[in-house]
Short mmCIF file of C-alpha atoms in Angstrom, two decimals:
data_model
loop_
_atom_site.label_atom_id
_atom_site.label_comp_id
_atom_site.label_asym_id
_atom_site.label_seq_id
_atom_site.Cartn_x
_atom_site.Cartn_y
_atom_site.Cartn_z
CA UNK A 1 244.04 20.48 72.20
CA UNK A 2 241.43 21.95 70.17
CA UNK A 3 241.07 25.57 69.90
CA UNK A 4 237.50 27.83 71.40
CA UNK A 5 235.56 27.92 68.53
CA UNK A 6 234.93 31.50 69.05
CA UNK A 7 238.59 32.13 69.30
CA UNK A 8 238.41 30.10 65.39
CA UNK A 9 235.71 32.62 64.30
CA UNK A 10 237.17 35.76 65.81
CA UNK A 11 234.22 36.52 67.54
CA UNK A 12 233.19 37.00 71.62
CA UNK A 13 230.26 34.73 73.22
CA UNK A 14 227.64 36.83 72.72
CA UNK A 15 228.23 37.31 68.90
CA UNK A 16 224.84 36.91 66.84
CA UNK A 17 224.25 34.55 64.15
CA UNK A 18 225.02 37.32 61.90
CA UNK A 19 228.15 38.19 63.27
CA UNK A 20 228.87 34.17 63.42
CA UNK A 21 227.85 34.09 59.57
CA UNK A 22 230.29 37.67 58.66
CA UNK A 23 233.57 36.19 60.37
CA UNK A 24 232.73 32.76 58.79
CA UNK A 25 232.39 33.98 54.98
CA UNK A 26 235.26 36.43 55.59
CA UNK A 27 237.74 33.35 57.05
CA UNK A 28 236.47 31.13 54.45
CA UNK A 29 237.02 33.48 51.26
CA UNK A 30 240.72 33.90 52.86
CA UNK A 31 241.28 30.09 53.72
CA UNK A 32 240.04 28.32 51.07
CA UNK A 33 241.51 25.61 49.22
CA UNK A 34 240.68 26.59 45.89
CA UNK A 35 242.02 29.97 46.83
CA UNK A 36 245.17 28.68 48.93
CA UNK A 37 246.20 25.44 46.18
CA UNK A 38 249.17 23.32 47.78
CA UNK A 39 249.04 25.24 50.94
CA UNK A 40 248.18 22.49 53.50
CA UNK A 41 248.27 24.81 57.07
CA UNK A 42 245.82 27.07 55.02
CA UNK A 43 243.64 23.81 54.72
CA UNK A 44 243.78 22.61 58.42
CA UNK A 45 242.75 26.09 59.00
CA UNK A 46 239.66 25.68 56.72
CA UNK A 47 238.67 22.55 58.08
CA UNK A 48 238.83 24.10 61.54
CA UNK A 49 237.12 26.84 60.47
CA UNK A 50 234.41 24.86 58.85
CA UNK A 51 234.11 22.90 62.14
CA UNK A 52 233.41 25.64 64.14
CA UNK A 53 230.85 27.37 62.25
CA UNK A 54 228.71 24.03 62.18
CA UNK A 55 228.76 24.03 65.37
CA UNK A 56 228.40 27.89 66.39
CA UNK A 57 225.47 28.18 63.51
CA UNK A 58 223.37 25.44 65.16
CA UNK A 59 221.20 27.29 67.71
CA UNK A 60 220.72 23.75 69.86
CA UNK A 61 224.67 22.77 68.76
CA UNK A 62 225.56 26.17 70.11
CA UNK A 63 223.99 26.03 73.58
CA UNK A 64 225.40 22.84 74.27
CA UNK A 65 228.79 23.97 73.49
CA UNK A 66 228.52 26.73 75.54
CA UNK A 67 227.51 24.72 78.78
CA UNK A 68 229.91 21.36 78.16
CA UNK A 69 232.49 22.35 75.63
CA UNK A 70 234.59 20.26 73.07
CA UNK A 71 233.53 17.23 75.38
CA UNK A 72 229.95 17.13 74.20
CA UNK A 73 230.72 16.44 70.72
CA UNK A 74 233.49 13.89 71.22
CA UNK A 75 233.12 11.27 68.86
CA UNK A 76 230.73 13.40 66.57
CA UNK A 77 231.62 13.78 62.68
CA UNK A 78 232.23 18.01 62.84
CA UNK A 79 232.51 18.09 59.17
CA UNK A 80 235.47 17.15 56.09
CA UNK A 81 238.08 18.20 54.35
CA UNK A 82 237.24 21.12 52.09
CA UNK A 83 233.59 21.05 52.13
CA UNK A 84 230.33 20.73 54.28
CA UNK A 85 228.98 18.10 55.94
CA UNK A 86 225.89 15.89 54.28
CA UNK A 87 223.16 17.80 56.52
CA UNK A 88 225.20 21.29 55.97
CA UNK A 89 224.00 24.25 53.77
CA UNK A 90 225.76 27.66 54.49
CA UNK A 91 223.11 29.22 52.17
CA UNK A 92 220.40 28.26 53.72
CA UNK A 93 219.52 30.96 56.21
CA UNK A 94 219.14 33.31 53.47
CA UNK A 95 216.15 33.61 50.85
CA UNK A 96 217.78 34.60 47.56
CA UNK A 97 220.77 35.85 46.03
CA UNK A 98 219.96 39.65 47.34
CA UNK A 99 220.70 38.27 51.01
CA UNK A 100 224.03 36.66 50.27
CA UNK A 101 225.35 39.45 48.31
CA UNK A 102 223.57 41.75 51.23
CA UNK A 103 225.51 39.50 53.70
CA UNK A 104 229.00 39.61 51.85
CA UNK A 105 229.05 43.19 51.08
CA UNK A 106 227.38 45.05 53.72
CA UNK A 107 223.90 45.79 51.98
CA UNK A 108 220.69 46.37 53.61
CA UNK A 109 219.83 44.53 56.70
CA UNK A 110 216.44 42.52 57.43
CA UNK A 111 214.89 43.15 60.90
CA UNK A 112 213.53 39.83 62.39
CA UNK A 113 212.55 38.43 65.63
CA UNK A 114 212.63 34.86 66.32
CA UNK A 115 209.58 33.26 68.53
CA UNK A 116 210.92 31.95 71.93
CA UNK A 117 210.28 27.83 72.58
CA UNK A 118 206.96 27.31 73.61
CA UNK A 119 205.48 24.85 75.70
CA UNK A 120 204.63 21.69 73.65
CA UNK A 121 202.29 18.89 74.17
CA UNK A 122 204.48 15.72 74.06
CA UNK A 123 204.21 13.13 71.50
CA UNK A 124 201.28 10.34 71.54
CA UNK A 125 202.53 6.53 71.89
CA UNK A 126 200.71 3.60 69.85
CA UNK A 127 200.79 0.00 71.26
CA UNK A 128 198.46 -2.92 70.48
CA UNK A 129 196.95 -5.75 72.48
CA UNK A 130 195.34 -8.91 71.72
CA UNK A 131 191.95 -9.74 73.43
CA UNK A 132 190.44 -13.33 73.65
CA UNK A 133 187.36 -13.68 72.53
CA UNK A 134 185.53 -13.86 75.71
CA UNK A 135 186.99 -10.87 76.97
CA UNK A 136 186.22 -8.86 73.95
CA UNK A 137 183.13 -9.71 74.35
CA UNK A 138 182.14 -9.34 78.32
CA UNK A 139 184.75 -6.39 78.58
CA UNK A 140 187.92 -6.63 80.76
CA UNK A 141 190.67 -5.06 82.79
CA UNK A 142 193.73 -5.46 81.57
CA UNK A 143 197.22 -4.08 82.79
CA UNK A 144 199.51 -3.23 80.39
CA UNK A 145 203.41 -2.01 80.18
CA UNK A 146 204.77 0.05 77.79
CA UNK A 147 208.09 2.81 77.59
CA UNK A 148 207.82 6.44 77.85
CA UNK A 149 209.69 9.66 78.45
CA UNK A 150 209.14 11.26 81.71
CA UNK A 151 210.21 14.10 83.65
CA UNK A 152 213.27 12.88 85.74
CA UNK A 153 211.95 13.00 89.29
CA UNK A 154 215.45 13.81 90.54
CA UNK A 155 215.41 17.20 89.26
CA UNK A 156 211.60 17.63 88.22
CA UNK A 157 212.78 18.69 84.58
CA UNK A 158 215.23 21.41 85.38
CA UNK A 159 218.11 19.18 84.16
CA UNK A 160 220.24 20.56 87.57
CA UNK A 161 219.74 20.84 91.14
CA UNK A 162 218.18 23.98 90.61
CA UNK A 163 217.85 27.35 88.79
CA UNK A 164 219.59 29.70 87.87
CA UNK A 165 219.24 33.12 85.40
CA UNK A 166 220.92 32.81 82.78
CA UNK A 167 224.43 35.13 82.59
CA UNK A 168 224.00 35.88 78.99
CA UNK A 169 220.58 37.40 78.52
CA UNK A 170 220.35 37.93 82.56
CA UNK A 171 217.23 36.15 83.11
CA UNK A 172 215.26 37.76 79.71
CA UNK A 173 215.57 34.52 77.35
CA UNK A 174 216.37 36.42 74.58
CA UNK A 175 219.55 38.50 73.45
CA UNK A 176 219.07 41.98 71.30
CA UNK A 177 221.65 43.25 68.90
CA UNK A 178 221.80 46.65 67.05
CA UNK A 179 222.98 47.38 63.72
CA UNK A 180 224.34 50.66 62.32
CA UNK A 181 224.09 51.32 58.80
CA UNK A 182 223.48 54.11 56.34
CA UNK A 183 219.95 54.37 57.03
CA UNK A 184 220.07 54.21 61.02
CA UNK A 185 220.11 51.66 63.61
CA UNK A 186 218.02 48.16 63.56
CA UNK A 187 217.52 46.38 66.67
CA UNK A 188 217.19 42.31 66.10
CA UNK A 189 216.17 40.31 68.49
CA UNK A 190 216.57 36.11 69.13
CA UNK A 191 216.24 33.88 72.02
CA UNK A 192 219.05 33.48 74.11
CA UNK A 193 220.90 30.21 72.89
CA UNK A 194 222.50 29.54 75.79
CA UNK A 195 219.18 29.10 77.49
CA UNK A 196 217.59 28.58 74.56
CA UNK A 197 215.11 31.68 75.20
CA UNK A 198 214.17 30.13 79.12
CA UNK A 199 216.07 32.42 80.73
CA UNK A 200 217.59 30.50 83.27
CA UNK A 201 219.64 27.57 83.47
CA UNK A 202 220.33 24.55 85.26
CA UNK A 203 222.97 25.01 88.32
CA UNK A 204 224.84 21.80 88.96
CA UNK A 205 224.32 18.52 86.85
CA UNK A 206 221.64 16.12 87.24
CA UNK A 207 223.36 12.86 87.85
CA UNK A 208 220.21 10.77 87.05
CA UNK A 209 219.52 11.97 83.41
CA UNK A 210 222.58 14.02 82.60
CA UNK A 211 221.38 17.96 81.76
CA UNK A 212 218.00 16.39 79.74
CA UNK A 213 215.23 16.76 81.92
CA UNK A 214 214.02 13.53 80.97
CA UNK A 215 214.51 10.24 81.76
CA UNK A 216 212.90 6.67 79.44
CA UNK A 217 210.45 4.36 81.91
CA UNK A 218 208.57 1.35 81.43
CA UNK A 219 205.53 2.36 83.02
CA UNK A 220 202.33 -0.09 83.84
CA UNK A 221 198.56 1.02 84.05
CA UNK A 222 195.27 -0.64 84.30
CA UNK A 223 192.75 0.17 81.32
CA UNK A 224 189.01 -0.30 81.16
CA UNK A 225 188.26 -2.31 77.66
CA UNK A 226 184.50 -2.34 77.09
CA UNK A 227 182.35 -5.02 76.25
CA UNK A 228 181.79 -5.91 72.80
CA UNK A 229 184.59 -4.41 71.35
CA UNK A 230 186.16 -5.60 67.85
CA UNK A 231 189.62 -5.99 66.30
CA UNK A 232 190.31 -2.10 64.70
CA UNK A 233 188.68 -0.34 67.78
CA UNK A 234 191.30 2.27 69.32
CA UNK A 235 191.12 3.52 72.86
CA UNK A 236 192.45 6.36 73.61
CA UNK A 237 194.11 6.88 77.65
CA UNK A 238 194.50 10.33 77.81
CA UNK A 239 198.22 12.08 79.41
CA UNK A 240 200.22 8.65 78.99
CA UNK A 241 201.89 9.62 76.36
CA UNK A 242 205.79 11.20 76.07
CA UNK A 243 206.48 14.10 78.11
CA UNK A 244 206.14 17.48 77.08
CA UNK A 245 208.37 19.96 75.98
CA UNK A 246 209.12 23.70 77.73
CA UNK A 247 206.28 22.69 80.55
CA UNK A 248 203.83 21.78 78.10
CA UNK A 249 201.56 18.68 78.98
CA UNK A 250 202.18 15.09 78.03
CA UNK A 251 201.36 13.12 75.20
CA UNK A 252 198.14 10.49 74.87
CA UNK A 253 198.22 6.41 74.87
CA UNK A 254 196.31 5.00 72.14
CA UNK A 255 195.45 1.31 72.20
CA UNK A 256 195.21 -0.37 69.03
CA UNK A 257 192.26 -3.85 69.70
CA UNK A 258 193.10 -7.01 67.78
CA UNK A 259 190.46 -10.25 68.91
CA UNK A 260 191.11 -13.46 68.51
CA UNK A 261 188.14 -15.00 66.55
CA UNK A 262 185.85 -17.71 68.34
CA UNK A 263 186.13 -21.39 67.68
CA UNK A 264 182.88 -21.50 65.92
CA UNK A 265 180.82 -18.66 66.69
CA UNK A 266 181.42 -16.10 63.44
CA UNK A 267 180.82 -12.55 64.40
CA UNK A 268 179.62 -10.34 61.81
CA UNK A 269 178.95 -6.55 63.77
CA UNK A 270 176.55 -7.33 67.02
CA UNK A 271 175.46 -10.37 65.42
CA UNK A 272 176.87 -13.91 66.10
CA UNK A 273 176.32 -16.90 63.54
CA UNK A 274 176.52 -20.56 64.31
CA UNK A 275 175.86 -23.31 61.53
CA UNK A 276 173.71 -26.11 62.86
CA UNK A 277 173.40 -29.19 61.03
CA UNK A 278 170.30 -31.13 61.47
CA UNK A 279 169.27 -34.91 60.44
CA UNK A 280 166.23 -34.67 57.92
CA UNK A 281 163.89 -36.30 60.77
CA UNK A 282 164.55 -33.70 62.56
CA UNK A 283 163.61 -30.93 60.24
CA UNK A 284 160.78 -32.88 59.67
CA UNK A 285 159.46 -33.77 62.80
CA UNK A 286 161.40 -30.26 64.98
CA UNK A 287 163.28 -31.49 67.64
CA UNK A 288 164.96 -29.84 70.77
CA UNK A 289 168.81 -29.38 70.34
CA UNK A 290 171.67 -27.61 72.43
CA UNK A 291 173.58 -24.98 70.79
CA UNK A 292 176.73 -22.93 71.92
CA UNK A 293 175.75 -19.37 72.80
CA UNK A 294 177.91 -16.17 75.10
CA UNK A 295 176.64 -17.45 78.18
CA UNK A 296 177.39 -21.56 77.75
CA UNK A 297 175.32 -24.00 76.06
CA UNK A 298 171.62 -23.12 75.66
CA UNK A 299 168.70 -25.58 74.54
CA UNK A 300 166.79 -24.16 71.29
CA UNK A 301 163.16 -25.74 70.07
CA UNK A 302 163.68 -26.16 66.11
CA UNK A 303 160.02 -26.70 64.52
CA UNK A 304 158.74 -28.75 62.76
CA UNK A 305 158.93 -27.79 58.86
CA UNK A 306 161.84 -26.58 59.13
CA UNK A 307 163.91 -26.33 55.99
CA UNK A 308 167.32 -26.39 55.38
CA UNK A 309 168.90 -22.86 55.00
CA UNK A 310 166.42 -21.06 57.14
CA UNK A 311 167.50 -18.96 59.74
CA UNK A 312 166.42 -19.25 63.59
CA UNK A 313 167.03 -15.43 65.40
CA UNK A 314 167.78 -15.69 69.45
CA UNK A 315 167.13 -11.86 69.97
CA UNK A 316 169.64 -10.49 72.54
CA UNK A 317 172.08 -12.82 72.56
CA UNK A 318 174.64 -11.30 70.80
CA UNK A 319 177.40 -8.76 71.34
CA UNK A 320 176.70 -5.82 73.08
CA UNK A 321 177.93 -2.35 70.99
CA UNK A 322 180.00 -0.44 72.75
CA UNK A 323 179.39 2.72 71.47
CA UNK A 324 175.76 2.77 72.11
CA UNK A 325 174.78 -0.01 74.75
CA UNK A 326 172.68 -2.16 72.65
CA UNK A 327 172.95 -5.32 72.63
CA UNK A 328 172.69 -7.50 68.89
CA UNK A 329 171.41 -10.95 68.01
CA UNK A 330 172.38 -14.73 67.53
CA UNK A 331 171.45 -16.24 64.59
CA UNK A 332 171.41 -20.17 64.18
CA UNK A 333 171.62 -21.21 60.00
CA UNK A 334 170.32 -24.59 60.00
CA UNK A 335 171.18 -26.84 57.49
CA UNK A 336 170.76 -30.52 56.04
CA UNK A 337 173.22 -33.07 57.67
CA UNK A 338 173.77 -35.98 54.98
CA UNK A 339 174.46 -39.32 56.27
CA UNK A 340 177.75 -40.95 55.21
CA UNK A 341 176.64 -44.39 55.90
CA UNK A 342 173.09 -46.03 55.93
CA UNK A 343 171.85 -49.59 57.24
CA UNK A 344 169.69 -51.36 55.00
CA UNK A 345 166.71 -50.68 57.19
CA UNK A 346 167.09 -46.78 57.11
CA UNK A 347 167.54 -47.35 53.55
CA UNK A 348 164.32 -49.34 53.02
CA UNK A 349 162.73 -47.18 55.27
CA UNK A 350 163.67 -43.99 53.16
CA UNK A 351 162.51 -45.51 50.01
CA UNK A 352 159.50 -46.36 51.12
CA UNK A 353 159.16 -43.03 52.42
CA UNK A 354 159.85 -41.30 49.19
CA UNK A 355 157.42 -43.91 47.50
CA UNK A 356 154.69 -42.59 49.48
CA UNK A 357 155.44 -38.84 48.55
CA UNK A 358 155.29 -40.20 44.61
CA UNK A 359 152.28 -41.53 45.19
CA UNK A 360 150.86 -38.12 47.38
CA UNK A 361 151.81 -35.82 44.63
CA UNK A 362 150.46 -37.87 41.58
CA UNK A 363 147.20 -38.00 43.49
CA UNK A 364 147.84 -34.06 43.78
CA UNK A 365 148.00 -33.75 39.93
CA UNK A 366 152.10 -32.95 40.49
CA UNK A 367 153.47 -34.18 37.24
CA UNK A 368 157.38 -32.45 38.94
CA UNK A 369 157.86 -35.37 41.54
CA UNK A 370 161.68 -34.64 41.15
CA UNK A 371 161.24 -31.33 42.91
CA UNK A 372 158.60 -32.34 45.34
CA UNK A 373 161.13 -35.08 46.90
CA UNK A 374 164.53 -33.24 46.18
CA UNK A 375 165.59 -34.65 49.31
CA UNK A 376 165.43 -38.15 48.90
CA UNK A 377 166.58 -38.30 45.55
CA UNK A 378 169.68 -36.39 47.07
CA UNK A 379 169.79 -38.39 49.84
CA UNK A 380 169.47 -41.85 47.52
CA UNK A 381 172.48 -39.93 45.24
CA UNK A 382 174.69 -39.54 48.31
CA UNK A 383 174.27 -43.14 49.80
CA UNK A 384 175.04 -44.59 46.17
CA UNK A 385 178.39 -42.88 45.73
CA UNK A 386 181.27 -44.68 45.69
CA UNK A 387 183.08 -44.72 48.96
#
């Protein structure tokens, strides 16, 4: 059966850190292997030793010692043989080498007072959703699920059935020593770390989350996603997030946006783009078409003239901007269709066509005929390829 680590140390419970540090370095000058070579009880009392001051040194270590025990760190890795543990530094509470000597010899000593734990907002939780296109772009509700840390219900936080002060610092949350020396008395002052500075503990376990407080919970809201919103945009839901600590107020819920894009609507902003393809009668001549739009199909007039690579604006009927309300534009980019088969009529017929223009621009003084009927002569080109 292990052995109180206080008993170990040679020090009562309500020893300060710097009495816990003093009874450590004193044991561990007179226990050390190096010092003690070949003497294995004067190891197992190093190692024991050792354990105990990792544990005692530890301000959140420490308080849950005091309230389970040994039990509470069944299973852990205390430390090894002749050394200190990966994490472990038994310098590292003091600032340079004036302090250790200061601390081994009985020099000067430093007044400090360490803050007491103060209320803490809790930590914010990220989580993404996927939006069809539709949605994104009308706005939806959408209910989503995600895990948190709450405060257990059972208890409301305490950790027990209720509270208590605490015995060691009687309710204050913090525990005062004073020092003697050769230039008078200093008073130090830390918070209490059996309560760790609360002043009051929990009386009788919580069964539901075991001492902590807390408890994990998948937890399922509705959220509000507005129209016209684009993969990248982040809304925030505010108190969703992980509980807080010491009574302080929960964390947020962030929701990362990712949109599926559309089938053949290409978004660029507010804007939506759709490729039409149009016969070259039809630019010609205009012609009324039906073209895929937000709201369903729509019929569009295209006039006549129209070339290939001009742009047709339906204002309003894009995406709406979430940010400011207004509302952005469909734009239709025609271009020229080329047949992949032709009858001999149409063929005749084009050639004939393109005959005529010959003939309209050498009346016209033209002498550039090639770039007068471009079209032709690309349409003649792709009808005599090769299939």
């Amino acid at each position: 059966m292990k052995r109180d680590y206080y008993e170990v140390l040679g020090v009562s419970r309500n020893a300060t850190s710097e009495d816990i540090k003093r009874a450590y370095r004193r044991l561990a000058r007179q226990y050390h292997p190096d010092v003690n070579q070949g003497d294995s009880n004067a190891a197992e009392k190093f190692k024991e030793i050792n354990e105990a001051y990792q544990v005692l040194s530890d301000e959140q270590k420490r308080a849950t010692y005091d309230r389970f025990g040994h039990s509470a760190f069944e299973g852990a890795n205390q430390g090894n043989y002749g050394g200190f543990g990966a994490d472990f530094d038994p310098f590292a509470d003091f600032s340079n080498f004036g302090d250790i000597f200061d601390f081994f010899f009985g020099g000067g000593t430093q007044y400090r007072r360490e803050r007491r734990p103060k209320a803490t907002k809790g930590q914010d939780i990220k989580i993404e959703i996927t939006l069809e296109f539709e949605e994104a772009a009308r706005g939806v509700e959408k209910e989503i699920s995600f895990s948190r840390t709450e405060i257990c219900s059972d208890c409301q936080g305490i950790g027990g059935k209720k509270k208590v002060a605490c015995p060691h610092c009687q309710g204050k949350g913090e525990v005062r020593h004073t020092q003697t020396s050769l230039f008078g008395s200093v008073v130090t002052s830390r918070p209490c770390s059996y309560c760790q500075g609360r002043g009051w503990i929990a009386e009788d376990l919580c069964s539901s989350c075991r001492g902590s407080g807390k408890l994990k919970k998948e937890r399922k809201i509705k959220i509000k996603i507005p129209a016209g919103v684009d993969s990248g945009y982040r809304l925030r839901v505010a108190g969703e997030g992980e509980a807080g600590e010491n009574g302080g107020p929960p964390g947020d819920l962030y929701v990362h946006i990712k949109v599926k894009p559309h089938p053949v609507l290409e978004r660029k902003g507010s804007d939506l783009y759709y490729d039409l393809e149009l016969s070259y009668p039809q630019l010609v001549l205009g012609d009324e078409v039906e073209i895929p739009t937000l709201r369903g199909t729509e019929k569009i007039r295209i006039p006549a003239g129209t070339e290939s690579g001009a742009s047709l604006r339906l204002r309003g009927k894009g995406l709406p901007d979430p940010r400011i309300g207004s509302r952005g534009d469909q734009i239709i980019r025609v271009k020229l269709r080329m047949p992949r088969r032709l009858t001999l009529e149409h063929r005749q017929a084009l050639e004939k066509l393109m005959e005529l223009e010959r003939v309209e621009n050498s009346l016209e003084g033209n002498g550039d005929n090639r770039k007068q009927s471009g079209v032709f002569e690309r349409l003649k080109e792709a009808f005599n390829r090769p299939e």
